[in-house]
Amino acid sequence: MTTAAPVAPERVDRPAGDERGERDRPWDVIVWNDPVTLMSYVVFVLRKLFGHDEPTAVKLMMRVHREGRAVVASGPREKSEMDVARLHAHGLQATLARD
Amino acid sequence: MAGPAFRSLPDGGLSVRLGWRERELLVDAARRLRPVLSGDEDLPRVRGRLFPPAYDDPEAEAEYRNLVGDSLVEERVAALDAFLATLEGGQTRLLAWHATLDAEQAAAWLSATNDLRLILAGRLGVADESHWETGPDLSDRFSVLLYYLGWLQERLLTALSGRLPG
């Protein structure tokens, strides 16, 4: 399966000339594929937690499925950590990391 | 059984109808597998999947676990208990079991069916998606249950998805 349209913005890009320090680099929230969880469940959780519309959530889910992982949100560490905890509360495999 | 198991109600809840044997199967599974979720039964591989790490870095992971580890377990066990409580209520008539769930109980059903699937798949050693190509092993009750719960959760998701925005 392929998706032609670009996926909605996945990360907060730093504006040009931004000189914020190391501390402010955003943390990515990454969802990992697993062979058990239903695709429809992943779509449901992404819609519920991040307020995505269905096509956006399906695209993210398919990216997880095909590529093994997808960045579903990005932001300050506390917020990203909270997002990961909410994904964990729903039984999804999620981590946070930054480049 | 025929027809959808769940019907959406205007107050955000769900009406559930299952065969009485299905209800018994779910009660038995929830009681048996609860200790794996609560940690009373030590199955490290399964628990590793139920409660996966947030960080690669061991120090950050230890902090995260310290901060939210207990509440993640407590919430999921509470959802499984709410699932069991609704299964123990309801009414059975003409071989069919029927119950009405409020929105919170419906969310507990989603959580419980998902956790039961993760536990069963961990016990069966489901390692990749090719597992699903062969269908259930009818001689193994855990395998049959895993497939049944997938069927049930799919219908639950259909009933609940109508309420999400977008």
Coordinates of C-alpha atoms in Angstrom, one line a residue:
Chain A
M1 CA 0.0 0.0 0.0
T2 CA 1.2 3.5 -0.7
T3 CA 0.1 7.0 0.2
A4 CA 0.7 9.7 -2.4
A5 CA -0.3 12.7 -0.3
P6 CA 2.2 14.1 2.2
V7 CA 1.6 13.4 5.8
A8 CA 0.6 16.3 8.1
P9 CA 3.5 18.1 9.8
E10 CA 5.2 15.6 12.1
R11 CA 7.6 17.8 13.9
V12 CA 8.0 21.4 14.9
D13 CA 10.7 22.8 12.8
R14 CA 12.8 25.5 14.3
P15 CA 12.4 28.8 12.6
A16 CA 15.4 30.1 10.6
G17 CA 17.8 32.0 12.8
D18 CA 16.5 30.4 15.9
E19 CA 19.3 30.4 18.4
R20 CA 17.7 28.5 21.2
G21 CA 20.1 26.2 23.1
E22 CA 20.4 22.5 23.4
R23 CA 17.7 22.4 26.1
D24 CA 15.0 23.7 23.7
R25 CA 15.6 21.2 20.9
P26 CA 12.2 19.4 20.5
W27 CA 11.7 15.8 21.5
D28 CA 10.1 13.5 19.0
V29 CA 7.3 11.2 20.1
I30 CA 7.8 7.9 18.2
V31 CA 5.3 5.1 17.9
W32 CA 6.7 1.7 17.0
N33 CA 5.1 -1.1 15.0
D34 CA 4.1 -4.3 16.8
P35 CA 2.7 -7.4 15.3
V36 CA -0.3 -7.7 17.6
T37 CA -2.1 -4.4 18.0
L38 CA -5.0 -3.9 15.5
M39 CA -4.4 -1.2 12.9
S40 CA -7.9 0.3 13.7
Y41 CA -6.9 0.5 17.4
V42 CA -3.7 2.5 16.5
V43 CA -5.9 4.9 14.4
F44 CA -8.4 5.2 17.2
V45 CA -5.7 6.1 19.8
L46 CA -4.0 8.6 17.5
R47 CA -7.3 10.3 16.8
K48 CA -8.3 10.3 20.5
L49 CA -5.0 11.6 21.9
F50 CA -3.9 14.0 19.2
G51 CA -7.2 15.0 17.7
H52 CA -6.2 14.0 14.2
D53 CA -8.8 13.5 11.6
E54 CA -9.2 10.0 10.3
P55 CA -7.2 10.3 7.1
T56 CA -4.2 11.8 9.0
A57 CA -4.3 9.1 11.7
V58 CA -4.5 6.4 9.0
K59 CA -1.5 7.8 7.2
L60 CA 0.5 7.9 10.5
M61 CA -0.6 4.4 11.3
M62 CA 0.4 3.1 7.8
R63 CA 3.8 4.8 8.3
V64 CA 4.3 2.9 11.5
H65 CA 3.2 -0.3 9.9
R66 CA 5.3 0.0 6.8
E67 CA 8.4 1.7 8.2
G68 CA 8.4 0.2 11.6
R69 CA 8.0 3.6 13.4
A70 CA 6.6 7.1 12.9
V71 CA 7.0 10.4 14.7
V72 CA 3.5 11.3 15.8
A73 CA 4.3 14.5 17.8
S74 CA 7.1 16.8 18.7
G75 CA 7.7 19.4 21.4
P76 CA 9.3 20.2 24.7
R77 CA 10.5 17.3 26.8
E78 CA 7.7 17.5 29.4
K79 CA 4.9 17.5 26.8
S80 CA 6.5 14.8 24.8
E81 CA 7.0 12.7 27.9
M82 CA 3.3 13.1 28.7
D83 CA 2.4 12.1 25.2
V84 CA 4.5 8.9 25.5
A85 CA 2.8 8.2 28.9
R86 CA -0.6 8.6 27.4
L87 CA 0.4 6.3 24.5
H88 CA 1.7 3.8 27.0
A89 CA -1.5 4.0 29.0
H90 CA -3.2 2.8 25.8
G91 CA -0.8 -0.1 25.3
L92 CA 1.1 1.3 22.4
Q93 CA 4.9 1.1 22.1
A94 CA 6.2 4.6 22.2
T95 CA 9.5 6.3 23.0
L96 CA 10.8 9.9 23.0
A97 CA 14.1 11.0 21.5
R98 CA 15.7 14.0 19.8
D99 CA 18.2 14.2 17.0
Chain B
M1 CA -22.9 -14.9 16.9
A2 CA -24.7 -12.8 14.3
G3 CA -24.8 -9.0 14.1
P4 CA -22.6 -6.4 15.7
A5 CA -21.9 -7.0 19.4
F6 CA -22.0 -3.2 20.2
R7 CA -24.5 -0.4 19.6
S8 CA -23.7 3.2 20.3
L9 CA -26.0 5.0 22.8
P10 CA -26.7 8.7 22.7
D11 CA -25.2 9.3 26.2
G12 CA -21.7 8.1 25.0
G13 CA -22.2 4.6 26.3
L14 CA -22.7 1.3 24.5
S15 CA -25.2 -1.5 24.5
V16 CA -23.4 -4.9 24.4
R17 CA -24.9 -8.2 23.4
L18 CA -22.9 -11.4 23.4
G19 CA -23.6 -15.1 23.5
W20 CA -23.6 -16.4 27.1
R21 CA -20.6 -18.6 26.3
E22 CA -18.7 -15.6 25.0
R23 CA -19.3 -13.8 28.2
E24 CA -18.0 -16.8 30.2
L25 CA -15.0 -17.0 28.0
L26 CA -14.2 -13.3 28.6
V27 CA -14.7 -13.6 32.4
D28 CA -12.4 -16.6 32.5
A29 CA -9.7 -14.9 30.4
A30 CA -9.8 -11.7 32.5
R31 CA -9.6 -13.5 35.8
R32 CA -6.8 -15.8 34.6
L33 CA -4.7 -13.1 32.9
R34 CA -5.2 -10.3 35.5
P35 CA -2.1 -11.4 37.5
V36 CA 0.1 -10.9 34.5
L37 CA -1.1 -7.3 34.2
S38 CA -0.9 -6.5 37.9
G39 CA 2.6 -8.1 38.2
D40 CA 1.5 -10.9 40.6
E41 CA 2.5 -13.4 37.9
D42 CA 6.0 -12.7 36.7
L43 CA 6.3 -13.0 32.9
P44 CA 9.1 -10.5 32.0
R45 CA 8.7 -10.8 28.3
V46 CA 5.0 -10.1 28.4
R47 CA 5.3 -7.3 30.9
G48 CA 8.0 -5.7 28.8
R49 CA 5.4 -5.4 26.0
L50 CA 2.6 -4.3 28.3
F51 CA 4.8 -1.6 29.9
P52 CA 7.4 -0.7 27.3
P53 CA 10.3 1.7 27.9
A54 CA 10.1 5.5 27.0
Y55 CA 13.8 6.1 26.7
D56 CA 16.9 4.3 25.4
D57 CA 18.9 6.0 28.1
P58 CA 18.8 3.9 31.3
E59 CA 18.9 6.8 33.6
A60 CA 16.1 8.7 31.9
E61 CA 14.1 5.5 31.7
A62 CA 14.5 4.9 35.4
E63 CA 13.2 8.4 36.2
Y64 CA 10.3 7.9 33.8
R65 CA 9.4 4.5 35.4
N66 CA 9.7 6.1 38.9
L67 CA 7.4 8.9 37.9
V68 CA 4.6 7.1 36.0
G69 CA 5.3 3.3 36.3
D70 CA 2.9 2.6 39.1
S71 CA 0.0 4.7 37.8
L72 CA 0.3 3.0 34.4
V73 CA -0.1 -0.4 36.0
E74 CA -2.9 0.8 38.4
E75 CA -4.9 2.4 35.5
R76 CA -4.8 -0.7 33.4
V77 CA -5.6 -3.1 36.2
A78 CA -8.6 -0.8 37.2
A79 CA -9.8 -0.9 33.6
L80 CA -9.6 -4.7 33.6
D81 CA -11.5 -4.8 36.9
A82 CA -14.2 -2.5 35.5
F83 CA -14.4 -4.8 32.4
L84 CA -14.9 -7.8 34.7
A85 CA -17.4 -6.0 36.9
T86 CA -19.6 -5.2 33.8
L87 CA -19.3 -8.8 32.6
E88 CA -20.5 -9.9 36.1
G89 CA -23.5 -7.7 35.8
G90 CA -25.9 -7.4 32.9
Q91 CA -28.6 -9.9 32.1
T92 CA -28.7 -13.3 30.3
R93 CA -31.8 -14.2 28.4
L94 CA -32.4 -16.8 25.7
L95 CA -28.7 -17.7 25.6
A96 CA -27.7 -14.0 25.0
W97 CA -26.0 -11.8 27.5
H98 CA -26.8 -8.1 27.4
A99 CA -25.4 -5.1 29.3
T100 CA -25.3 -1.3 29.0
L101 CA -22.0 0.4 29.4
D102 CA -21.4 4.1 30.2
A103 CA -18.6 5.9 28.4
E104 CA -16.0 5.1 31.0
Q105 CA -17.0 1.4 31.1
A106 CA -16.8 1.3 27.3
A107 CA -13.2 2.8 27.5
A108 CA -12.4 0.1 30.0
W109 CA -13.6 -2.6 27.5
L110 CA -11.2 -1.2 24.9
S111 CA -8.3 -1.1 27.4
A112 CA -9.0 -4.6 28.7
T113 CA -9.5 -6.3 25.3
N114 CA -6.2 -4.7 24.1
D115 CA -4.3 -5.8 27.2
L116 CA -5.7 -9.3 27.0
R117 CA -4.6 -9.5 23.4
L118 CA -1.1 -8.3 24.3
I119 CA -0.8 -10.9 27.1
L120 CA -2.1 -13.8 25.0
A121 CA 0.1 -12.9 22.0
G122 CA 3.1 -12.6 24.4
R123 CA 2.4 -16.0 25.8
L124 CA 1.9 -17.5 22.4
G125 CA 5.2 -15.9 21.2
V126 CA 3.7 -13.9 18.3
A127 CA 6.8 -12.4 16.9
D128 CA 5.8 -11.0 13.5
E129 CA 2.7 -10.3 11.4
S130 CA 3.0 -13.6 9.5
H131 CA 1.4 -15.2 12.6
W132 CA -2.0 -13.9 11.3
E133 CA -1.7 -15.6 7.9
T134 CA -2.5 -19.1 9.3
G135 CA -5.6 -18.4 11.4
P136 CA -6.1 -19.7 14.9
D137 CA -4.8 -23.0 16.2
L138 CA -8.1 -24.5 17.2
S139 CA -6.4 -26.9 19.6
D140 CA -5.0 -24.0 21.6
R141 CA -7.6 -22.0 23.6
F142 CA -5.3 -19.0 24.0
S143 CA -4.9 -18.9 20.2
V144 CA -8.7 -19.0 19.7
L145 CA -9.2 -16.4 22.4
L146 CA -6.6 -14.1 20.8
Y147 CA -8.5 -14.2 17.5
Y148 CA -11.9 -13.8 19.1
L149 CA -10.7 -10.8 21.1
G150 CA -9.4 -9.2 17.8
W151 CA -12.9 -9.7 16.3
L152 CA -14.5 -8.3 19.4
Q153 CA -12.2 -5.3 19.6
E154 CA -12.7 -4.5 15.9
R155 CA -16.4 -4.2 16.5
L156 CA -15.9 -2.2 19.7
L157 CA -13.7 0.3 17.8
T158 CA -16.3 0.6 15.0
A159 CA -18.9 1.5 17.7
L160 CA -16.6 4.0 19.5
S161 CA -15.1 5.6 16.4
G162 CA -18.3 7.3 15.4
R163 CA -17.9 9.6 18.4
L164 CA -14.4 10.9 17.6
P165 CA -14.2 14.3 15.9
G166 CA -13.2 14.4 12.3

